[in-house]
mmCIF file of C-alpha atoms and ligand atoms in Angstrom:
data_model
loop_
_atom_site.group_PDB
_atom_site.id
_atom_site.type_symbol
_atom_site.label_atom_id
_atom_site.label_comp_id
_atom_site.label_asym_id
_atom_site.label_seq_id
_atom_site.Cartn_x
_atom_site.Cartn_y
_atom_site.Cartn_z
ATOM 1 C CA MET E 15 23.114 -6.645 -0.265
ATOM 2 C CA LYS E 16 25.538 -6.457 2.665
ATOM 3 C CA ASN E 17 28.374 -8.701 3.804
ATOM 4 C CA LYS E 18 28.493 -7.826 7.474
ATOM 5 C CA PRO E 19 27.303 -10.549 9.836
ATOM 6 C CA ASP E 20 23.753 -9.673 10.721
ATOM 7 C CA LEU E 21 23.138 -9.294 14.452
ATOM 8 C CA ALA E 22 19.549 -10.261 13.813
ATOM 9 C CA ASP E 23 20.397 -13.719 12.394
ATOM 10 C CA GLY E 24 18.948 -16.462 14.556
ATOM 11 C CA ALA E 25 17.263 -14.082 16.974
ATOM 12 C CA GLU E 26 14.058 -15.544 18.409
ATOM 13 C CA PHE E 27 12.720 -12.762 20.600
ATOM 14 C CA GLU E 28 12.898 -9.160 19.477
ATOM 15 C CA ILE E 29 12.036 -5.978 21.314
ATOM 16 C CA VAL E 30 11.967 -2.803 19.229
ATOM 17 C CA PHE E 31 12.266 0.654 20.719
ATOM 18 C CA VAL E 32 10.547 3.382 18.762
ATOM 19 C CA GLY E 33 10.361 7.115 19.422
ATOM 20 C CA ARG E 34 11.237 10.639 18.529
ATOM 21 C CA SER E 35 14.937 11.581 18.609
ATOM 22 C CA ASN E 36 16.257 12.545 22.007
ATOM 23 C CA VAL E 37 13.456 10.992 24.067
ATOM 24 C CA GLY E 38 15.943 8.665 25.757
ATOM 25 C CA LYS E 39 15.611 5.399 23.815
ATOM 26 C CA SER E 40 19.327 4.647 23.858
ATOM 27 C CA SER E 41 19.656 5.579 27.532
ATOM 28 C CA ILE E 42 16.827 3.212 28.425
ATOM 29 C CA ILE E 43 18.227 0.340 26.342
ATOM 30 C CA ARG E 44 21.666 0.856 27.839
ATOM 31 C CA LYS E 45 20.354 0.762 31.396
ATOM 32 C CA LEU E 46 17.993 -2.152 30.828
ATOM 33 C CA THR E 47 20.497 -4.374 29.045
ATOM 34 C CA GLY E 48 23.826 -3.081 30.317
ATOM 35 C CA SER E 49 24.935 -2.952 26.676
ATOM 36 C CA LYS E 50 26.138 0.130 24.941
ATOM 37 C CA VAL E 51 24.089 1.628 22.194
ATOM 38 C CA ARG E 52 25.020 5.090 21.089
ATOM 39 C CA VAL E 53 23.566 7.749 23.366
ATOM 40 C CA GLY E 54 23.159 11.308 22.156
ATOM 41 C CA LYS E 55 23.407 10.351 18.476
ATOM 42 C CA ARG E 56 23.094 13.232 16.134
ATOM 43 C CA PRO E 57 19.365 13.236 15.605
ATOM 44 C CA GLY E 58 18.089 12.256 12.227
ATOM 45 C CA VAL E 59 21.473 11.084 10.983
ATOM 46 C CA THR E 60 20.992 7.346 11.417
ATOM 47 C CA LEU E 61 18.400 5.728 9.253
ATOM 48 C CA LYS E 62 19.316 2.192 10.195
ATOM 49 C CA PRO E 63 18.255 0.436 13.368
ATOM 50 C CA THR E 64 20.943 -0.276 15.963
ATOM 51 C CA HIS E 65 20.910 -3.704 17.595
ATOM 52 C CA VAL E 66 21.969 -5.223 20.871
ATOM 53 C CA ARG E 67 22.186 -9.011 20.798
ATOM 54 C CA LEU E 68 22.020 -11.060 24.008
ATOM 55 C CA GLY E 69 21.685 -14.808 23.441
ATOM 56 C CA ASP E 70 18.750 -15.102 21.066
ATOM 57 C CA LEU E 71 17.277 -11.850 22.346
ATOM 58 C CA LEU E 72 17.498 -8.941 19.932
ATOM 59 C CA VAL E 73 16.948 -5.416 21.214
ATOM 60 C CA THR E 74 16.519 -2.908 18.414
ATOM 61 C CA ASP E 75 16.842 0.853 18.659
ATOM 62 C CA MET E 76 14.925 2.267 15.699
ATOM 63 C CA PRO E 77 16.059 5.537 14.136
ATOM 64 C CA GLY E 78 14.496 8.515 15.889
ATOM 65 C CA PHE E 79 12.162 10.802 14.019
ATOM 66 C CA GLY E 80 11.833 14.546 14.281
ATOM 67 C CA PHE E 81 13.935 16.878 16.310
ATOM 68 C CA MET E 82 13.149 20.533 16.784
ATOM 69 C CA SER E 83 13.580 22.503 13.609
ATOM 70 C CA GLY E 84 16.764 20.982 12.186
ATOM 71 C CA ILE E 85 15.200 18.042 10.421
ATOM 72 C CA LYS E 86 13.101 18.505 7.359
ATOM 73 C CA GLU E 87 9.549 17.200 7.359
ATOM 74 C CA ARG E 88 10.268 14.940 4.409
ATOM 75 C CA LYS E 89 13.072 13.277 6.313
ATOM 76 C CA GLN E 90 10.642 12.510 9.126
ATOM 77 C CA ASP E 91 8.440 10.740 6.617
ATOM 78 C CA ILE E 92 11.412 8.743 5.336
ATOM 79 C CA VAL E 93 12.248 7.663 8.885
ATOM 80 C CA LYS E 94 8.619 6.804 9.573
ATOM 81 C CA ASP E 95 8.423 4.683 6.415
ATOM 82 C CA LYS E 96 11.661 2.886 7.332
ATOM 83 C CA ILE E 97 10.261 2.049 10.756
ATOM 84 C CA VAL E 98 6.958 0.835 9.332
ATOM 85 C CA HIS E 99 8.733 -1.343 6.735
ATOM 86 C CA TYR E 100 11.133 -2.801 9.287
ATOM 87 C CA ILE E 101 8.240 -3.725 11.532
ATOM 88 C CA GLU E 102 6.185 -5.191 8.693
ATOM 89 C CA ASP E 103 9.152 -7.184 7.380
ATOM 90 C CA ASN E 104 10.029 -8.565 10.808
ATOM 91 C CA ALA E 105 6.571 -8.788 12.373
ATOM 92 C CA GLU E 106 6.923 -12.549 12.873
ATOM 93 C CA ARG E 107 10.004 -12.096 15.029
ATOM 94 C CA ILE E 108 8.979 -8.954 16.924
ATOM 95 C CA ASP E 109 7.441 -9.846 20.261
ATOM 96 C CA LEU E 110 7.241 -6.413 21.791
ATOM 97 C CA ALA E 111 7.483 -2.769 20.792
ATOM 98 C CA VAL E 112 8.274 -0.051 23.304
ATOM 99 C CA LEU E 113 7.159 3.406 22.218
ATOM 100 C CA VAL E 114 9.212 5.923 24.164
ATOM 101 C CA VAL E 115 7.965 9.487 24.569
ATOM 102 C CA ASP E 116 9.460 12.416 26.454
ATOM 103 C CA GLY E 117 6.817 13.090 29.091
ATOM 104 C CA SER E 118 8.063 16.627 29.595
ATOM 105 C CA SER E 119 7.652 17.741 25.979
ATOM 106 C CA PHE E 120 5.134 15.352 24.404
ATOM 107 C CA LEU E 121 2.057 17.526 24.904
ATOM 108 C CA ASP E 122 3.756 20.647 23.501
ATOM 109 C CA ILE E 123 4.936 18.742 20.441
ATOM 110 C CA VAL E 124 1.480 17.268 19.845
ATOM 111 C CA ALA E 125 -0.061 20.738 20.153
ATOM 112 C CA ARG E 126 2.328 22.058 17.501
ATOM 113 C CA TRP E 127 1.386 19.282 15.059
ATOM 114 C CA GLU E 128 -2.289 19.742 15.770
ATOM 115 C CA GLU E 129 -2.026 23.442 14.949
ATOM 116 C CA ARG E 130 -0.918 22.338 11.485
ATOM 117 C CA ASN E 131 -3.743 19.772 11.312
ATOM 118 C CA GLU E 132 -1.229 16.936 11.305
ATOM 119 C CA ILE E 133 -1.021 13.746 13.300
ATOM 120 C CA PRO E 134 2.219 13.381 15.268
ATOM 121 C CA VAL E 135 4.372 10.464 14.134
ATOM 122 C CA ASP E 136 4.337 8.946 17.645
ATOM 123 C CA ILE E 137 0.556 8.759 17.610
ATOM 124 C CA GLU E 138 0.502 7.261 14.107
ATOM 125 C CA LEU E 139 3.061 4.628 15.072
ATOM 126 C CA PHE E 140 1.248 3.735 18.287
ATOM 127 C CA LYS E 141 -1.907 3.068 16.246
ATOM 128 C CA PHE E 142 0.064 1.170 13.605
ATOM 129 C CA LEU E 143 1.740 -1.106 16.165
ATOM 130 C CA ASN E 144 -1.581 -1.914 17.784
ATOM 131 C CA GLU E 145 -3.171 -2.558 14.387
ATOM 132 C CA VAL E 146 -0.489 -5.031 13.312
ATOM 133 C CA GLY E 147 -1.098 -6.848 16.567
ATOM 134 C CA ILE E 148 2.318 -6.334 18.141
ATOM 135 C CA SER E 149 2.274 -6.068 21.900
ATOM 136 C CA VAL E 150 3.093 -2.441 22.786
ATOM 137 C CA LEU E 151 4.377 -0.711 25.887
ATOM 138 C CA LEU E 152 4.282 3.058 26.219
ATOM 139 C CA ALA E 153 7.310 4.242 28.200
ATOM 140 C CA ILE E 154 6.847 7.838 29.302
ATOM 141 C CA ASN E 155 10.415 8.942 30.011
ATOM 142 C CA LYS E 156 12.000 11.985 31.680
ATOM 143 C CA MET E 157 9.468 11.905 34.511
ATOM 144 C CA ASP E 158 12.179 13.574 36.622
ATOM 145 C CA LYS E 159 11.458 16.741 34.636
ATOM 146 C CA ILE E 160 7.778 16.797 35.554
ATOM 147 C CA ASP E 161 6.618 18.372 38.826
ATOM 148 C CA GLU E 162 5.330 15.534 40.994
ATOM 149 C CA ALA E 163 2.104 17.378 41.753
ATOM 150 C CA MET E 164 1.396 17.662 38.018
ATOM 151 C CA ALA E 165 2.429 14.147 37.028
ATOM 152 C CA ASP E 166 -0.953 12.392 37.151
ATOM 153 C CA HIS E 167 -2.591 15.149 35.188
ATOM 154 C CA ALA E 168 0.162 15.171 32.552
ATOM 155 C CA LEU E 169 0.053 11.378 32.238
ATOM 156 C CA ASP E 170 -3.735 11.434 31.785
ATOM 157 C CA ASP E 171 -3.387 13.983 28.981
ATOM 158 C CA ILE E 172 -0.612 11.986 27.300
ATOM 159 C CA VAL E 173 -2.508 8.681 27.247
ATOM 160 C CA GLU E 174 -5.637 10.409 25.960
ATOM 161 C CA LYS E 175 -3.675 11.832 23.038
ATOM 162 C CA LEU E 176 -2.629 8.289 22.220
ATOM 163 C CA GLY E 177 -6.224 7.138 22.215
ATOM 164 C CA LEU E 178 -6.343 5.509 25.639
ATOM 165 C CA PRO E 179 -9.065 6.830 27.943
ATOM 166 C CA SER E 180 -7.764 8.316 31.215
ATOM 167 C CA PRO E 181 -6.973 7.773 34.043
ATOM 168 C CA TRP E 182 -3.556 6.602 32.905
ATOM 169 C CA ASN E 183 -3.167 4.153 35.773
ATOM 170 C CA MET E 184 -6.005 2.093 34.353
ATOM 171 C CA TRP E 185 -3.376 0.956 31.803
ATOM 172 C CA GLN E 186 -0.821 -0.437 34.255
ATOM 173 C CA ASP E 187 0.276 -3.179 31.860
ATOM 174 C CA VAL E 188 0.779 -0.795 28.965
ATOM 175 C CA VAL E 189 1.702 2.661 30.254
ATOM 176 C CA VAL E 190 4.922 2.956 32.229
ATOM 177 C CA PRO E 191 6.287 6.267 33.531
ATOM 178 C CA VAL E 192 10.098 6.031 33.772
ATOM 179 C CA SER E 193 13.226 8.077 34.231
ATOM 180 C CA ALA E 194 16.372 6.728 32.636
ATOM 181 C CA LYS E 195 18.289 9.545 34.249
ATOM 182 C CA GLN E 196 17.241 8.534 37.744
ATOM 183 C CA ASN E 197 17.558 4.868 36.893
ATOM 184 C CA ASP E 198 13.857 4.467 37.563
ATOM 185 C CA LEU E 199 13.123 1.654 35.124
ATOM 186 C CA LYS E 200 11.930 -1.147 37.404
ATOM 187 C CA LYS E 201 8.350 -1.002 36.259
ATOM 188 C CA LEU E 202 9.421 -1.131 32.606
ATOM 189 C CA SER E 203 11.687 -4.109 33.131
ATOM 190 C CA SER E 204 8.936 -5.954 34.990
ATOM 191 C CA CYS E 205 6.483 -5.275 32.129
ATOM 192 C CA ILE E 206 9.061 -6.583 29.634
ATOM 193 C CA ARG E 207 9.665 -9.666 31.762
ATOM 194 C CA GLN E 208 5.928 -10.215 31.960
ATOM 195 C CA ARG E 209 5.801 -10.383 28.137
ATOM 196 C CA MET E 210 8.748 -12.771 28.144
ATOM 197 C CA HIS E 211 6.950 -14.934 30.686
ATOM 198 C CA VAL E 212 3.827 -15.073 28.534
ATOM 199 C CA ALA E 213 6.041 -16.195 25.628
ATOM 200 C CA ARG E 214 7.497 -18.909 27.936
ATOM 201 C CA ARG E 215 10.881 -17.251 27.749
ATOM 202 C CA ASP E 216 11.697 -16.743 31.444
ATOM 203 C CA ASP E 217 15.266 -17.696 30.486
ATOM 204 C CA LEU E 218 15.594 -14.195 28.970
ATOM 205 C CA PHE E 219 14.929 -12.434 32.302
ATOM 206 C CA ARG E 220 18.644 -12.336 33.021
ATOM 207 C CA TYR E 221 19.270 -9.958 30.135
ATOM 208 C CA ILE E 222 16.844 -7.298 31.369
ATOM 209 C CA HIS E 223 17.901 -5.488 34.552
HETATM 210 P P1 GDP Z 326 17.492 8.855 21.926
HETATM 211 O O1 GDP Z 326 17.825 9.833 20.838
HETATM 212 O O2 GDP Z 326 16.015 8.676 22.057
HETATM 213 O O3 GDP Z 326 18.217 7.555 21.835
HETATM 214 O O4 GDP Z 326 17.895 9.584 23.318
HETATM 215 P P2 GDP Z 326 19.239 9.451 24.194
HETATM 216 O O5 GDP Z 326 19.200 8.210 25.018
HETATM 217 O O6 GDP Z 326 20.417 9.689 23.324
HETATM 218 O O7 GDP Z 326 18.998 10.668 25.204
HETATM 219 C C1 GDP Z 326 18.840 11.991 24.746
HETATM 220 C C2 GDP Z 326 19.175 12.962 25.871
HETATM 221 O O8 GDP Z 326 18.189 12.877 26.913
HETATM 222 C C3 GDP Z 326 20.525 12.676 26.525
HETATM 223 O O9 GDP Z 326 21.132 13.908 26.835
HETATM 224 C C4 GDP Z 326 20.145 11.926 27.803
HETATM 225 O O10 GDP Z 326 21.079 12.091 28.833
HETATM 226 C C5 GDP Z 326 18.815 12.593 28.164
HETATM 227 N N1 GDP Z 326 17.907 11.718 28.943
HETATM 228 C C6 GDP Z 326 17.619 10.414 28.702
HETATM 229 N N2 GDP Z 326 16.746 9.950 29.620
HETATM 230 C C7 GDP Z 326 16.460 10.975 30.470
HETATM 231 C C8 GDP Z 326 15.612 11.118 31.631
HETATM 232 O O11 GDP Z 326 14.945 10.204 32.090
HETATM 233 N N3 GDP Z 326 15.587 12.361 32.202
HETATM 234 C C9 GDP Z 326 16.302 13.409 31.741
HETATM 235 N N4 GDP Z 326 16.207 14.572 32.382
HETATM 236 N N5 GDP Z 326 17.126 13.301 30.659
HETATM 237 C C10 GDP Z 326 17.208 12.104 30.020
#
């Protein structure tokens, strides 16, 4: 089908990043790995995953779904289907999925979908990932935009929407508030390393900062 060398060839440990456009997936990957993936891509334009390859570690930035009003609903479904197929096709190789949400807008976006009696794509994908048995982390990004006094409350509401009973900090190994902007990603990298450790791949620690 394609002649380009495939960055995925020979990869043994894959982490996929999934999330709405503009939530900060590329920023997080860039800061965690020190490798450039495109930041501020035009939302909805890319339908193919972008990869970073480090040794036999593959870090995959899935196409983002949804972005304000510019993207048609049908396109969101196409993106969602692409993500689901990629994950199903590569389930054997995928060790970890990181669902990234924008903590400062997630609840408003969910409310808008709920008004239309629809399930937000993020929530569907979170369920899907858990159902296929892939280990999932929920990275709640842009915490710098949330008033500190409101943070616990907002985080409780976010995890409840995703089907996890509050309080959020009961899910320390799954739910990780972060801020790529403020370089506050330590907790996320330690959760990722923890999964690598469980897979007896401590040798990969050096790729995740
Ligand atoms: P992606 O579409 O999910 O890959 O998102 P990008 O990484 O391209 O980021 C989208 C926008 O959000 C960019 O303007 C980033 O600078 C900004 N951004 C990313 N992370 C944060 C964060 O933690 N806080 C704030 N305030 N902005 C962020």
